[in-house]
XYZ file of C-alpha atoms in Angstrom:
446
model
C -55.761 -24.002 -10.291
C -57.890 -20.853 -10.492
C -59.434 -21.334 -13.906
C -58.959 -22.429 -17.508
C -55.303 -22.167 -18.552
C -53.486 -22.446 -21.874
C -49.729 -23.059 -22.091
C -48.098 -21.858 -25.312
C -44.675 -20.958 -26.716
C -43.421 -18.417 -29.255
C -40.431 -20.314 -30.643
C -36.669 -20.915 -30.524
C -37.683 -23.737 -28.244
C -36.020 -26.861 -29.610
C -32.450 -25.617 -30.168
C -29.684 -23.954 -28.196
C -28.337 -26.042 -25.331
C -26.732 -29.487 -25.431
C -29.845 -30.942 -23.783
C -31.758 -29.916 -26.913
C -29.239 -30.289 -29.719
C -27.947 -33.785 -28.991
C -31.412 -35.217 -29.646
C -32.201 -32.670 -32.384
C -35.026 -31.122 -30.382
C -36.836 -34.351 -29.478
C -35.921 -33.923 -25.793
C -37.652 -30.547 -25.711
C -40.815 -31.867 -27.352
C -40.926 -34.669 -24.765
C -40.750 -32.129 -21.939
C -43.319 -29.848 -23.545
C -45.715 -32.774 -23.818
C -45.148 -33.657 -20.169
C -45.762 -30.025 -19.206
C -49.034 -29.946 -21.131
C -48.338 -27.429 -23.880
C -51.273 -26.500 -26.097
C -49.492 -24.886 -29.080
C -46.273 -23.242 -30.271
C -44.935 -21.228 -33.191
C -41.524 -22.007 -34.726
C -38.613 -19.639 -34.216
C -35.745 -19.302 -36.656
C -33.571 -21.645 -34.571
C -36.237 -24.336 -34.632
C -35.243 -24.690 -38.301
C -31.582 -25.301 -37.397
C -31.847 -29.067 -37.838
C -33.425 -28.537 -41.257
C -37.067 -28.173 -42.243
C -37.583 -31.941 -42.419
C -36.561 -32.413 -38.788
C -38.868 -29.570 -37.770
C -41.680 -31.438 -39.477
C -40.669 -34.595 -37.607
C -40.817 -32.697 -34.312
C -44.225 -31.280 -35.239
C -45.524 -34.769 -36.031
C -44.038 -36.057 -32.773
C -45.725 -33.385 -30.653
C -49.210 -33.927 -29.279
C -49.818 -30.177 -29.655
C -49.814 -28.182 -32.921
C -46.791 -26.252 -34.223
C -48.363 -23.332 -36.091
C -47.071 -21.079 -38.874
C -49.665 -19.422 -41.094
C -47.170 -17.510 -43.240
C -44.762 -20.317 -44.265
C -45.595 -22.128 -47.508
C -43.879 -24.408 -49.999
C -42.513 -22.397 -52.905
C -43.542 -24.922 -55.561
C -47.095 -25.682 -54.414
C -48.179 -22.806 -52.162
C -49.313 -25.371 -49.568
C -48.750 -24.489 -45.921
C -45.581 -25.970 -44.428
C -47.194 -26.290 -40.993
C -50.789 -25.954 -39.760
C -51.946 -22.352 -39.840
C -54.198 -22.316 -36.783
C -56.066 -24.305 -34.171
C -59.290 -23.646 -32.258
C -59.343 -24.849 -28.656
C -62.433 -24.978 -26.464
C -61.688 -24.636 -22.788
C -64.503 -24.373 -20.238
C -66.836 -23.403 -23.064
C -64.560 -20.591 -24.261
C -63.334 -20.853 -27.845
C -59.784 -19.641 -28.414
C -58.442 -19.314 -31.954
C -54.652 -19.580 -32.068
C -52.494 -18.971 -35.134
C -48.728 -18.779 -35.590
C -46.375 -16.503 -37.510
C -42.653 -17.101 -38.180
C -40.173 -14.341 -38.950
C -39.009 -14.065 -42.575
C -35.570 -13.390 -41.070
C -35.394 -17.176 -40.669
C -34.179 -17.281 -44.276
C -30.823 -15.894 -43.114
C -30.962 -16.382 -39.344
C -30.828 -20.112 -39.833
C -28.550 -21.713 -42.426
C -30.171 -21.070 -45.840
C -30.239 -24.796 -46.634
C -32.558 -25.318 -43.669
C -35.383 -23.388 -45.346
C -34.704 -24.251 -48.979
C -37.968 -24.490 -50.910
C -39.961 -22.456 -48.381
C -41.458 -18.965 -48.689
C -42.048 -16.760 -45.644
C -44.950 -14.489 -46.504
C -45.499 -10.968 -45.151
C -46.512 -11.552 -41.509
C -48.622 -8.380 -41.253
C -50.667 -9.310 -44.304
C -51.124 -12.947 -43.284
C -51.733 -11.992 -39.637
C -54.567 -9.664 -40.612
C -56.084 -12.321 -42.876
C -55.925 -14.997 -40.174
C -57.440 -12.701 -37.532
C -60.311 -11.813 -39.875
C -60.860 -15.496 -40.582
C -60.876 -16.632 -36.947
C -62.670 -13.737 -35.285
C -66.266 -14.695 -36.230
C -65.805 -18.211 -34.877
C -64.068 -17.689 -31.526
C -64.203 -15.687 -28.311
C -60.467 -14.932 -28.175
C -57.913 -14.536 -30.986
C -54.363 -15.359 -29.876
C -51.300 -15.048 -32.097
C -48.054 -16.888 -31.307
C -45.433 -14.886 -33.126
C -41.672 -15.192 -33.465
C -41.127 -11.662 -34.739
C -39.706 -9.347 -32.076
C -39.845 -5.628 -31.397
C -36.344 -4.567 -32.509
C -36.359 -1.074 -33.955
C -35.023 -1.077 -37.482
C -36.209 -4.595 -38.241
C -38.516 -4.852 -41.214
C -40.680 -7.452 -39.487
C -41.936 -6.641 -35.987
C -44.946 -7.696 -33.959
C -46.263 -4.144 -33.656
C -46.723 -3.979 -37.457
C -48.876 -7.097 -37.317
C -50.982 -5.577 -34.542
C -51.357 -2.365 -36.537
C -52.641 -4.305 -39.551
C -55.766 -5.583 -37.749
C -57.871 -4.817 -34.685
C -59.013 -8.418 -34.287
C -56.029 -9.924 -32.447
C -56.607 -9.884 -28.693
C -53.177 -11.075 -27.503
C -49.792 -11.559 -29.165
C -47.247 -13.802 -27.444
C -44.020 -12.670 -29.097
C -40.419 -13.886 -29.356
C -37.213 -13.436 -31.376
C -35.845 -10.128 -30.037
C -35.231 -11.589 -26.537
C -37.075 -8.618 -25.040
C -38.337 -8.864 -21.468
C -41.480 -6.733 -21.708
C -42.127 -5.942 -18.065
C -45.072 -3.868 -19.244
C -46.947 -5.240 -22.266
C -47.115 -3.128 -25.413
C -50.650 -2.076 -26.324
C -51.471 -1.401 -29.968
C -55.111 -0.367 -29.813
C -56.749 -3.217 -27.906
C -54.070 -5.744 -28.871
C -51.690 -6.756 -26.061
C -48.128 -7.749 -27.011
C -45.983 -9.502 -24.434
C -42.564 -11.192 -24.651
C -40.633 -13.091 -21.998
C -36.966 -12.383 -22.707
C -34.861 -15.469 -23.348
C -33.748 -18.870 -22.050
C -36.709 -19.430 -19.745
C -35.791 -16.580 -17.438
C -39.399 -15.440 -17.457
C -42.854 -16.785 -18.214
C -45.529 -14.564 -19.745
C -48.624 -14.623 -17.563
C -51.642 -13.203 -19.389
C -55.043 -13.098 -17.729
C -58.262 -12.406 -19.630
C -61.583 -11.768 -17.937
C -64.554 -12.594 -20.118
C -68.278 -12.022 -19.833
C -70.094 -15.027 -21.207
C -73.258 -14.240 -23.208
C -76.654 -15.630 -22.330
C -76.767 -17.376 -25.701
C -73.664 -19.295 -26.705
C -74.369 -18.497 -30.318
C -72.977 -15.078 -29.412
C -69.408 -14.186 -28.575
C -68.020 -13.658 -25.113
C -66.891 -10.132 -24.368
C -63.388 -9.447 -23.052
C -63.830 -7.231 -19.983
C -60.151 -6.891 -19.112
C -56.718 -8.183 -20.037
C -53.517 -8.007 -17.985
C -50.042 -9.290 -18.628
C -46.917 -9.628 -16.536
C -43.633 -11.515 -16.426
C -42.958 -14.148 -13.781
C -39.238 -14.772 -13.253
C -37.905 -18.281 -12.801
C -36.509 -17.194 -9.418
C -40.095 -16.574 -8.320
C -40.895 -20.209 -9.062
C -37.967 -21.902 -7.295
C -40.043 -22.671 -4.201
C -42.557 -24.689 -6.201
C -42.393 -28.429 -5.689
C -40.986 -30.098 -8.826
C -43.376 -32.288 -10.776
C -42.319 -35.961 -10.391
C -43.288 -36.787 -13.973
C -41.133 -33.970 -15.324
C -38.178 -35.032 -13.175
C -38.539 -38.612 -14.399
C -38.657 -37.434 -18.016
C -35.546 -35.300 -17.524
C -33.671 -38.209 -15.938
C -34.504 -40.462 -18.866
C -33.361 -37.858 -21.382
C -30.122 -37.221 -19.513
C -29.375 -40.947 -19.522
C -29.888 -41.071 -23.282
C -27.727 -37.970 -23.724
C -24.900 -39.546 -21.709
C -24.942 -42.490 -24.118
C -24.859 -40.179 -27.129
C -22.057 -38.058 -25.658
C -19.807 -41.134 -25.660
C -20.069 -41.407 -29.447
C -16.695 -41.152 -31.213
C -16.843 -38.404 -33.855
C -13.192 -38.240 -34.930
C -9.608 -38.628 -33.867
C -6.445 -36.598 -33.514
C -2.820 -37.622 -33.613
C -1.893 -34.673 -31.404
C -3.020 -33.211 -28.115
C -5.352 -30.270 -28.710
C -4.571 -27.346 -26.409
C -7.658 -25.970 -24.705
C -5.917 -24.536 -21.640
C -7.093 -21.207 -20.301
C -3.672 -19.548 -20.140
C -2.577 -20.397 -23.668
C -5.859 -19.749 -25.473
C -6.178 -16.341 -23.834
C -2.648 -15.235 -24.704
C -1.643 -16.902 -27.977
C -2.648 -18.814 -31.059
C -3.272 -22.481 -30.227
C -3.831 -25.604 -32.280
C -7.361 -25.971 -30.901
C -8.098 -22.335 -31.745
C -6.812 -22.990 -35.273
C -8.888 -26.160 -35.529
C -12.223 -24.709 -34.471
C -11.862 -21.618 -36.670
C -10.893 -23.843 -39.617
C -14.104 -25.781 -38.959
C -16.086 -22.524 -38.883
C -14.570 -21.483 -42.201
C -15.310 -24.859 -43.792
C -18.917 -24.717 -42.572
C -19.686 -21.186 -43.755
C -17.418 -20.447 -46.714
C -16.663 -17.050 -45.168
C -13.554 -14.996 -45.968
C -12.233 -15.353 -42.423
C -13.207 -16.798 -39.059
C -12.774 -15.381 -35.556
C -13.586 -16.761 -32.131
C -12.606 -15.747 -28.610
C -9.990 -17.767 -26.759
C -12.080 -17.538 -23.607
C -14.760 -19.694 -25.225
C -12.371 -22.660 -25.329
C -12.668 -24.391 -21.960
C -10.819 -27.729 -22.018
C -8.047 -29.621 -23.792
C -8.649 -32.763 -25.838
C -5.917 -35.432 -25.637
C -4.636 -37.288 -28.688
C -6.687 -40.292 -29.749
C -10.359 -40.837 -30.427
C -12.539 -37.795 -29.750
C -16.053 -38.146 -28.370
C -18.942 -35.760 -28.671
C -18.854 -35.375 -24.892
C -15.275 -34.104 -25.043
C -16.242 -31.490 -27.613
C -19.197 -30.397 -25.514
C -16.918 -30.067 -22.486
C -14.565 -27.909 -24.533
C -17.383 -25.732 -25.933
C -20.065 -25.836 -23.227
C -21.927 -22.592 -23.877
C -24.209 -23.620 -26.722
C -22.805 -20.806 -28.872
C -23.528 -21.104 -32.568
C -21.749 -19.885 -35.681
C -22.918 -16.794 -37.546
C -21.632 -14.918 -40.571
C -21.468 -11.135 -40.607
C -20.943 -8.539 -43.286
C -17.943 -6.535 -42.097
C -15.636 -3.858 -43.399
C -11.890 -4.183 -43.390
C -11.840 -1.453 -40.758
C -14.096 -3.565 -38.537
C -11.590 -6.416 -38.777
C -8.651 -4.128 -38.015
C -10.515 -2.717 -35.015
C -11.374 -6.219 -33.857
C -7.736 -7.299 -33.968
C -6.641 -4.172 -32.102
C -9.187 -4.909 -29.389
C -8.306 -8.586 -29.095
C -4.582 -7.844 -28.805
C -4.916 -4.737 -26.639
C -3.801 -6.263 -23.317
C -1.272 -8.776 -24.665
C 0.687 -10.465 -23.035
C -1.879 -10.426 -20.198
C -4.608 -13.041 -20.346
C -7.718 -11.946 -22.231
C -10.892 -13.937 -22.848
C -11.273 -11.969 -26.067
C -7.906 -13.026 -27.482
C -8.486 -13.705 -31.202
C -8.256 -17.249 -32.534
C -8.530 -16.964 -36.311
C -8.617 -18.739 -39.670
C -8.224 -17.219 -43.114
C -6.448 -14.291 -41.474
C -2.862 -13.529 -40.541
C -2.269 -10.697 -38.102
C 1.141 -9.364 -37.139
C 1.328 -6.997 -34.187
C 3.863 -5.060 -32.130
C 3.155 -5.475 -28.391
C 5.574 -2.655 -27.563
C 3.170 -0.115 -29.064
C 0.167 1.392 -27.324
C -3.117 -0.477 -27.341
C -5.118 0.468 -30.400
C -2.008 0.925 -32.555
C -0.437 -2.506 -32.374
C -1.482 -4.190 -35.637
C 1.272 -3.828 -38.235
C -0.245 -6.117 -40.867
C -3.550 -7.917 -41.394
C -3.929 -10.291 -44.320
C -6.935 -12.254 -45.550
C -5.974 -15.107 -47.833
C -2.558 -13.517 -48.184
C -3.846 -10.095 -49.287
C -3.666 -6.961 -47.137
C -7.034 -5.984 -45.725
C -8.593 -2.924 -47.355
C -10.295 -0.839 -44.634
C -13.008 0.212 -47.115
C -13.658 -3.224 -48.580
C -16.435 -5.591 -47.467
C -15.715 -9.061 -46.097
C -17.727 -11.993 -44.745
C -16.667 -12.955 -41.236
C -17.623 -16.168 -39.444
C -17.768 -15.797 -35.673
C -19.903 -16.917 -32.742
C -23.231 -15.380 -31.745
C -21.722 -14.089 -28.492
C -19.104 -11.981 -30.282
C -21.549 -10.994 -33.023
C -23.648 -9.339 -30.312
C -20.616 -7.382 -29.041
C -19.454 -9.914 -26.448
C -15.945 -9.535 -24.978
C -16.245 -5.859 -26.001
C -16.212 -6.588 -29.724
C -18.730 -3.775 -30.150
C -17.522 -3.051 -33.692
C -19.316 -6.251 -34.734
C -22.584 -5.664 -32.885
C -24.411 -3.641 -35.534
C -23.157 -5.508 -38.589
C -25.612 -7.280 -40.856
C -26.032 -10.966 -40.063
C -25.781 -12.943 -43.300
C -26.385 -16.413 -41.900
C -26.796 -18.426 -38.719
C -25.432 -21.964 -38.470
C -25.111 -24.863 -36.057
C -23.698 -24.848 -32.540
C -19.924 -25.070 -32.091
C -20.017 -28.681 -30.924
C -21.989 -29.704 -34.025
C -19.706 -27.777 -36.398
C -16.512 -29.198 -34.899
C -17.885 -32.749 -34.665
C -18.782 -32.708 -38.365
C -15.363 -31.308 -39.299
C -13.558 -33.975 -37.270
C -15.667 -36.641 -38.910
C -14.434 -35.478 -42.296
C -10.812 -34.599 -41.423
C -8.349 -36.696 -39.439
C -6.098 -34.367 -37.478
C -2.432 -35.277 -37.920
C -0.622 -31.947 -37.541
C -1.515 -28.287 -36.961
C 1.227 -25.700 -37.446
C 0.850 -23.031 -34.771
C 2.362 -19.557 -34.928
C 1.484 -18.592 -38.475
C -1.771 -16.696 -37.824
C -1.371 -14.417 -34.788
C 2.229 -13.262 -34.726
C 3.793 -10.910 -32.150
C 6.895 -9.029 -33.303
C 9.881 -9.687 -31.085
């Protein structure tokens, strides 16, 4: 209301929650259009439906999806538009996008097959040099992050050129309460999951002759939390759009994706204290999806049983409601032994971190002290070598150290895959469930 405004996004926008994934991101694009977005850059998870669906979403959007550093390997042609120039109240703003090269392994590799992610610092500097003579403000939408130790970070892009005025960043889920300044370049990032909005204000001095550039007098940036916005009156158009999407989602959730001849046990008490057939099923699906050596998920992530008969997508979503997705990690045998010790440390008490596994067989003695309970751990029938390297499929929550699985938190991520509901739905579509033998994977000694 107080002046010219641009609304932009730095990626991981179209994937994550059921509201997004059931319509493969189309629901999010519809809402972004209703909200009046001007541009976005793709995050690694925006590739999760495959590069072709990302292109479909970009074509669907009435705003540009920008990535200057992503090209086709065979032709060198840009995968998405590199930049856009918007004129707002006579002010020309050049906006370009950069996507993290980590997308190659932080989305399933098949999703980016045939694409090359060029050095973002090099391409960022080139784009800024190209745009600067033609605009008053150079804005970069960047899904790069500020994680120390990462090869690709937004600060390196800012250091490569002095011609970027503002960087709206993403990827590392960092809530930058105070923007990072690299020279005169402001970097700001709004955490994750819509908890904050970046609010950047630029004050410009317009020249007497419009053939000259405006001068930026000041720039400020802050985070506005969603709690701060709860008193705002909802926009009727947005509410109507949401209602229409939710109706469509309810129809999709009734779709039958498979069937089971047996009841699948998703009860809290059993999944947090013992191996269950549903725990076996979902970890088998994870293993089939990733080709990992073993799979591990937490019993506390299983939230509802599924009765015998036809299984709908809605039932799977109810059972796995968190939007967690499957990742593969490079682990040592010692990591796996430590993980099993942790998961079995409070047995027979209930534990949200109780291990549901596939590809592994763990035998443990509950009479021993916590931390010394595992008597045998096998992967594909062979004893785990503490010094050997294995590929573990798990969920993103545990991969980040959730449920105190801190031994996994610093391990190299080899791949990121679909959400649990998508993985299990696909597995059920390919495998009719007739029988699951329980008690052969997590075995307490009597």
